[in-house]
CSV table of C-alpha atoms in Angstrom, one decimal:
chain,number,residue,atom,x,y,z
P,26,MET,CA,-34.9,74.7,116.7
P,27,ILE,CA,-31.5,73.5,116.5
P,28,VAL,CA,-30.3,71.7,112.9
P,29,VAL,CA,-27.1,69.6,113.1
P,30,GLU,CA,-25.0,68.1,110.1
P,31,ASP,CA,-22.3,65.4,110.8
P,32,LYS,CA,-21.8,61.8,110.7
P,33,ILE,CA,-23.6,59.9,113.4
P,34,GLN,CA,-20.0,58.9,115.6
P,35,ASN,CA,-19.6,63.1,116.3
P,36,ILE,CA,-22.6,63.7,116.9
P,37,LYS,CA,-23.7,64.1,121.2
P,38,VAL,CA,-26.6,65.2,122.8
P,39,GLU,CA,-26.7,66.3,126.5
P,40,GLU,CA,-30.6,66.7,127.3
P,41,ASP,CA,-33.1,63.7,126.6
P,42,LEU,CA,-34.6,62.8,123.2
P,43,CYS,CA,-37.9,61.7,122.3
P,44,ILE,CA,-36.6,61.0,118.6
P,45,ALA,CA,-38.6,60.4,115.1
P,46,LEU,CA,-36.7,57.9,113.1
P,47,GLY,CA,-37.5,58.4,108.9
P,48,THR,CA,-35.9,59.5,105.6
P,49,PHE,CA,-39.5,62.1,105.7
P,50,ASP,CA,-39.0,63.1,101.9
P,51,GLY,CA,-42.1,65.1,101.4
P,52,VAL,CA,-43.2,64.7,105.1
P,53,HIS,CA,-46.5,64.3,103.8
P,54,ILE,CA,-50.1,63.8,106.2
P,55,GLY,CA,-47.7,59.8,107.5
P,56,HIS,CA,-44.4,61.3,108.3
P,57,LYS,CA,-46.4,64.6,109.8
P,58,LYS,CA,-48.1,62.1,112.0
P,59,LEU,CA,-45.6,60.3,113.0
P,60,ILE,CA,-43.6,63.4,113.9
P,61,ASN,CA,-46.6,65.1,115.5
P,62,GLU,CA,-47.1,61.6,117.8
P,63,ALA,CA,-42.9,62.5,118.5
P,64,VAL,CA,-43.4,66.2,119.7
P,65,SER,CA,-46.9,65.2,121.8
P,66,LEU,CA,-44.8,62.6,123.6
P,67,SER,CA,-41.7,64.9,124.4
P,68,LYS,CA,-44.3,66.8,125.8
P,69,SER,CA,-46.1,65.4,127.8
P,70,LYS,CA,-42.4,63.3,128.8
P,71,GLY,CA,-40.6,66.9,129.5
P,72,ILE,CA,-38.3,66.3,127.4
P,73,LYS,CA,-37.2,67.3,124.2
P,74,SER,CA,-38.8,66.2,120.6
P,75,ALA,CA,-36.0,65.2,117.5
P,76,VAL,CA,-35.7,64.4,113.9
P,77,LEU,CA,-33.1,62.0,112.9
P,78,THR,CA,-33.0,61.6,108.9
P,79,PHE,CA,-30.3,62.0,106.7
P,80,ASN,CA,-28.6,64.6,104.3
P,81,LYS,CA,-29.0,62.1,101.3
P,82,HIS,CA,-31.8,60.1,100.5
P,83,PRO,CA,-30.4,56.4,101.3
P,84,PHE,CA,-31.4,54.7,97.7
P,85,ASN,CA,-29.5,57.8,95.8
P,86,VAL,CA,-26.3,56.5,97.8
P,87,LEU,CA,-27.1,52.8,98.1
P,88,LYS,CA,-28.4,52.5,94.0
P,89,PRO,CA,-27.0,55.7,92.3
P,90,GLU,CA,-27.6,54.3,88.9
P,91,TYR,CA,-31.5,54.1,90.0
P,92,SER,CA,-31.4,57.8,91.9
P,93,ILE,CA,-34.5,59.0,91.9
P,94,LYS,CA,-35.6,62.9,92.4
P,95,LEU,CA,-36.4,64.8,95.8
P,96,ILE,CA,-39.4,66.1,96.6
P,97,THR,CA,-38.0,68.2,99.5
P,98,ASN,CA,-34.0,69.4,99.8
P,99,ASN,CA,-33.2,69.4,103.5
P,100,LYS,CA,-33.8,73.5,103.9
P,101,THR,CA,-37.2,72.6,103.5
P,102,LYS,CA,-37.8,69.6,105.1
P,103,ALA,CA,-35.8,72.0,108.0
P,104,LEU,CA,-39.2,74.6,107.4
P,105,ILE,CA,-41.7,71.9,107.9
P,106,PHE,CA,-40.0,70.3,111.2
P,107,GLU,CA,-40.3,74.4,112.9
P,108,SER,CA,-43.5,74.5,112.0
P,109,LEU,CA,-44.5,71.3,113.6
P,110,GLY,CA,-42.7,72.2,116.9
P,111,VAL,CA,-39.8,69.8,116.9
P,112,ASP,CA,-36.3,70.9,118.9
P,113,TYR,CA,-33.8,69.3,117.0
P,114,VAL,CA,-33.5,68.0,113.3
P,115,PHE,CA,-30.5,65.7,112.9
P,116,PHE,CA,-28.7,65.2,108.7
P,117,LEU,CA,-26.8,62.0,109.5
P,118,ASP,CA,-24.4,61.7,106.8
P,119,PHE,CA,-25.8,59.2,105.1
P,120,ASN,CA,-23.0,57.0,103.2
P,121,LYS,CA,-21.8,53.3,102.7
P,122,GLU,CA,-20.0,53.7,106.0
P,123,PHE,CA,-22.9,54.4,107.2
P,124,ALA,CA,-25.3,52.5,105.5
P,125,ASP,CA,-23.5,49.3,107.2
P,126,ILE,CA,-23.4,49.8,110.6
P,127,GLU,CA,-24.7,47.3,112.5
P,128,PRO,CA,-28.2,47.6,113.7
P,129,SER,CA,-28.2,46.9,117.3
P,130,THR,CA,-24.8,49.5,116.9
P,131,PHE,CA,-27.7,52.2,115.7
P,132,ILE,CA,-29.7,51.1,118.5
P,133,ASP,CA,-26.6,51.9,120.3
P,134,TYR,CA,-25.7,55.3,119.2
P,135,LEU,CA,-29.5,56.4,119.6
P,136,CYS,CA,-29.2,55.8,122.9
P,137,ASN,CA,-25.6,56.5,124.5
P,138,ARG,CA,-24.8,59.2,121.9
P,139,PHE,CA,-28.6,61.0,121.7
P,140,ASN,CA,-29.9,59.7,124.5
P,141,ALA,CA,-32.9,58.6,123.2
P,142,LYS,CA,-35.9,58.1,125.8
P,143,ALA,CA,-38.5,57.4,123.8
P,144,ILE,CA,-38.7,55.9,119.4
P,145,ILE,CA,-41.3,56.5,116.8
P,146,CYS,CA,-40.9,55.0,113.2
P,147,GLY,CA,-43.6,53.5,110.8
P,148,TYR,CA,-44.1,50.0,110.5
P,149,ASN,CA,-41.9,49.9,107.6
P,150,PHE,CA,-38.9,51.8,108.9
P,151,THR,CA,-35.9,49.7,108.6
P,152,PHE,CA,-32.3,50.4,109.1
P,153,GLY,CA,-28.6,49.0,109.4
P,154,LYS,CA,-26.8,46.9,107.2
P,155,TYR,CA,-29.4,45.8,104.3
P,156,GLY,CA,-32.1,47.0,106.1
P,157,ILE,CA,-32.3,44.0,108.5
P,158,GLY,CA,-33.2,46.3,111.5
P,159,ASN,CA,-37.7,47.4,111.2
P,160,LYS,CA,-39.7,47.8,114.3
P,161,ASP,CA,-39.6,44.5,116.0
P,162,PHE,CA,-35.1,44.7,115.9
P,163,LEU,CA,-36.1,48.0,117.8
P,164,LYS,CA,-39.0,45.8,120.2
P,165,ASN,CA,-36.2,43.1,121.3
P,166,TYR,CA,-33.8,45.9,122.4
P,167,GLN,CA,-36.7,48.1,124.6
P,168,LEU,CA,-35.6,45.6,127.3
P,169,LYS,CA,-31.7,46.3,127.3
P,170,TYR,CA,-32.0,50.2,127.0
P,171,GLY,CA,-35.4,51.2,128.4
P,172,TYR,CA,-36.8,53.1,125.6
P,173,GLU,CA,-40.7,53.6,124.9
P,174,LEU,CA,-41.1,52.6,121.5
P,175,ARG,CA,-44.2,53.6,119.4
P,176,ILE,CA,-44.7,52.5,115.8
P,177,ILE,CA,-47.2,54.7,113.2
P,178,ASP,CA,-49.5,52.3,111.2
P,179,LYS,CA,-49.5,52.9,107.6
P,180,VAL,CA,-52.1,56.1,106.7
P,181,THR,CA,-54.0,55.7,103.4
P,182,TYR,CA,-55.4,57.8,101.1
P,183,ASN,CA,-58.6,56.9,98.9
P,184,ASP,CA,-57.8,53.4,100.1
P,185,ILE,CA,-54.1,53.1,98.8
P,186,ASN,CA,-50.7,53.7,101.3
P,187,ILE,CA,-49.6,56.9,101.2
P,188,SER,CA,-46.1,56.7,100.2
P,189,SER,CA,-43.2,59.6,99.3
P,190,SER,CA,-43.0,57.4,95.4
P,191,LEU,CA,-46.3,57.7,95.5
P,192,ILE,CA,-46.7,61.1,95.3
P,193,ARG,CA,-42.6,61.4,93.8
P,194,LYS,CA,-45.7,60.1,90.4
P,195,LYS,CA,-48.0,62.3,90.8
P,196,ILE,CA,-45.9,65.2,91.1
P,197,GLU,CA,-44.8,63.7,87.5
P,198,GLU,CA,-47.2,63.3,85.5
P,199,GLY,CA,-48.4,66.5,86.5
P,200,LYS,CA,-51.3,66.0,89.5
P,201,ILE,CA,-50.6,68.3,91.7
P,202,GLU,CA,-53.9,68.6,93.3
P,203,ASP,CA,-53.5,64.8,94.6
P,204,ALA,CA,-49.9,65.0,95.7
P,205,ASN,CA,-50.6,67.9,97.8
P,206,LEU,CA,-53.9,66.7,99.7
P,207,MET,CA,-51.0,63.6,100.3
P,208,LEU,CA,-48.3,66.1,101.5
P,209,GLY,CA,-51.0,67.8,103.7
P,210,TYR,CA,-49.3,71.6,102.1
P,211,ASN,CA,-49.7,73.0,98.9
P,212,LEU,CA,-45.7,71.2,97.7
P,213,PHE,CA,-43.4,74.6,97.5
P,214,TYR,CA,-40.3,76.1,96.5
P,215,TYR,CA,-38.4,78.0,98.9
P,216,GLY,CA,-35.4,80.2,97.7
P,217,GLU,CA,-33.9,83.5,96.4
P,218,VAL,CA,-34.7,85.8,93.3
P,219,VAL,CA,-32.1,85.6,91.0
P,220,LYS,CA,-31.8,87.6,87.9
P,221,GLY,CA,-32.6,86.4,85.4
P,222,LYS,CA,-32.1,87.8,81.2
P,223,HIS,CA,-35.5,90.2,81.7
P,224,LEU,CA,-37.2,88.8,78.7
P,225,GLY,CA,-40.4,88.7,80.9
P,226,ASN,CA,-40.0,92.7,80.9
P,227,LYS,CA,-39.0,92.9,77.7
P,228,LEU,CA,-42.3,90.9,76.3
P,229,GLY,CA,-44.5,92.8,79.7
P,230,PHE,CA,-45.0,90.0,82.4
P,231,PRO,CA,-41.8,90.5,84.5
P,232,THR,CA,-40.9,87.2,86.4
P,233,ALA,CA,-39.0,86.4,90.0
P,234,ASN,CA,-37.0,84.1,88.5
P,235,LEU,CA,-35.6,80.9,91.0
P,236,SER,CA,-32.7,78.2,90.6
P,237,ILE,CA,-34.1,75.0,90.6
P,238,PRO,CA,-32.1,71.8,91.2
P,239,LEU,CA,-31.8,69.4,88.3
P,240,ASP,CA,-32.6,66.4,91.1
P,241,LEU,CA,-35.8,68.2,92.7
P,242,CYS,CA,-39.4,65.9,91.7
P,243,LEU,CA,-41.1,69.2,89.9
P,244,ARG,CA,-42.5,68.3,85.9
P,245,ASN,CA,-40.8,71.4,84.2
P,246,GLY,CA,-44.1,73.2,83.0
P,247,VAL,CA,-46.0,75.8,83.5
P,248,TYR,CA,-48.4,75.5,87.1
P,249,MET,CA,-51.2,78.4,88.6
P,250,THR,CA,-48.8,78.9,92.1
P,251,LYS,CA,-49.4,81.3,95.1
P,252,THR,CA,-46.2,83.2,95.7
P,253,TYR,CA,-45.2,84.7,99.0
P,254,ILE,CA,-43.1,87.4,100.0
P,255,GLY,CA,-43.3,87.7,103.3
P,256,ASP,CA,-46.5,87.0,104.8
P,257,LYS,CA,-48.6,88.2,102.0
P,258,ALA,CA,-49.5,85.7,99.2
P,259,TYR,CA,-49.8,86.3,95.9
P,260,PRO,CA,-52.0,84.5,93.3
P,261,SER,CA,-49.4,84.1,90.6
P,262,ILE,CA,-48.4,82.2,87.4
P,263,SER,CA,-44.7,79.9,87.5
P,264,ASN,CA,-42.6,77.8,84.6
P,265,ILE,CA,-40.0,75.9,85.3
P,266,GLY,CA,-37.8,74.3,83.2
P,267,PHE,CA,-34.7,75.5,80.8
P,268,THR,CA,-37.0,77.9,78.5
P,269,PRO,CA,-36.1,76.1,75.5
P,270,THR,CA,-37.1,78.6,73.6
P,271,ILE,CA,-34.1,81.1,74.2
P,272,LYS,CA,-31.8,78.3,75.0
P,273,ASN,CA,-31.1,78.9,78.7
P,274,ASN,CA,-29.0,76.2,80.9
P,275,GLU,CA,-29.9,76.5,84.2
P,276,ARG,CA,-33.6,75.2,85.1
P,277,ILE,CA,-35.1,77.8,86.1
P,278,LEU,CA,-38.8,78.5,87.9
P,279,GLU,CA,-39.6,81.8,86.6
P,280,THR,CA,-42.8,83.5,88.2
P,281,HIS,CA,-45.1,86.0,87.1
P,282,ILE,CA,-46.7,87.5,90.2
P,283,LEU,CA,-50.2,88.7,89.1
P,284,ASP,CA,-51.4,91.7,91.5
P,285,ILE,CA,-48.7,93.2,92.5
P,286,ASN,CA,-47.1,96.6,91.9
P,287,SER,CA,-44.7,95.4,89.2
P,288,ASN,CA,-42.1,98.3,90.6
P,289,ILE,CA,-41.4,96.1,94.0
P,290,ASN,CA,-37.3,95.1,93.2
P,291,LEU,CA,-37.8,91.2,94.5
P,292,TYR,CA,-34.0,90.6,93.8
P,293,ASN,CA,-32.6,89.4,96.7
P,294,LEU,CA,-35.6,88.6,98.4
P,295,THR,CA,-36.0,84.8,100.0
P,296,ILE,CA,-39.5,84.1,98.4
P,297,LYS,CA,-41.8,80.9,98.9
P,298,VAL,CA,-43.6,79.9,95.8
P,299,GLU,CA,-46.9,76.8,96.6
P,300,PHE,CA,-47.5,74.8,93.2
P,301,LEU,CA,-51.6,74.4,93.3
P,302,LYS,CA,-52.0,73.3,89.6
P,303,PHE,CA,-50.3,71.9,86.1
P,304,LEU,CA,-51.2,73.7,83.8
P,305,ARG,CA,-49.3,72.3,80.3
P,306,ASP,CA,-45.7,70.6,79.6
P,307,GLU,CA,-43.1,73.6,78.7
P,308,LYS,CA,-42.1,73.7,75.1
P,309,LYS,CA,-40.3,74.8,72.4
P,310,PHE,CA,-41.6,78.1,70.4
P,311,SER,CA,-41.2,78.2,66.8
P,312,ASN,CA,-39.8,82.2,68.1
P,313,ILE,CA,-40.2,85.0,70.2
P,314,SER,CA,-43.7,86.1,69.0
P,315,GLU,CA,-45.3,82.7,69.6
P,316,LEU,CA,-44.1,82.8,73.2
P,317,LYS,CA,-45.6,85.8,74.0
P,318,GLY,CA,-48.9,85.0,72.7
P,319,ARG,CA,-48.6,81.5,74.5
P,320,VAL,CA,-48.0,83.3,77.8
P,321,TYR,CA,-50.8,86.1,77.5
P,322,LYS,CA,-52.9,83.1,76.8
P,323,ASP,CA,-51.4,81.5,79.7
P,324,ILE,CA,-51.9,84.4,82.2
P,325,ASN,CA,-55.2,85.1,81.0
P,326,ILE,CA,-56.4,81.5,82.1
P,327,ALA,CA,-54.6,81.4,85.7
P,328,LYS,CA,-56.3,84.9,86.0
P,329,GLU,CA,-60.0,83.3,85.0
P,330,TYR,CA,-58.6,80.2,88.2
P,331,PHE,CA,-58.0,82.9,90.8
P,332,GLN,CA,-60.9,84.7,89.4
P,333,LEU,CA,-59.7,88.1,89.1
P,334,LYS,CA,-60.5,90.7,86.8
């Protein structure tokens, strides 16, 4: 898969493309339906599939005072797009200049700079200045440019329209199981293990630590997790937050792997942590002894959850 991040004006593709349009935060089951349609259609036409999305969430550019947290960063999105068989991913630089592009100009870019022979988008996709471009706008320009257009209807969960905002709300409420069902996969974070303060080692529960962005939509607290080292998955328990008992200023994902040789060195390895169930909120304890007691209790709960001896 080829990944390109640039301003739309700087991109020129020679191959014919079948393009899926959207913000795709979370790449949930509705997004997957759209992308799978693009991949399938591209194969039937004998051309390449592409996802055209943005390097920043449009809402956070247009209304920064109401900035929203992201379900997936661009690195995670790219991993999911690749797993769906996409050939190209374009992370367009979304800024105020881009937001002011006329809808007709955007379509012209799609057809003349990206060689769009087919366009797939959701029923509520909008684009261009003031968001006045929509599925009807795309229909009106089909004859002029000759592209095939497919509109993907809403996808529901328990009769509720699935959306990134709904999934974000479920994650913030700690309802990870509901969020995972709507995502169609277990919410995960993927990153390189960094050195921490070694407190876990001193207390008898070593952890693999990942720095985690402040703008990522994950409620601080303790989770039942599954940790992947290479292709192998291990049951684990993880804490997200600032470890208030020991006054850490950086947001950290600390993962204790339950069924692994404690002598394995994970530093600088890239691991994936999947979130299965929210256990409790992050808490400041009176002292290290109280913290240790609570962590051991959490570990025992996790062992029961995973049915480990």
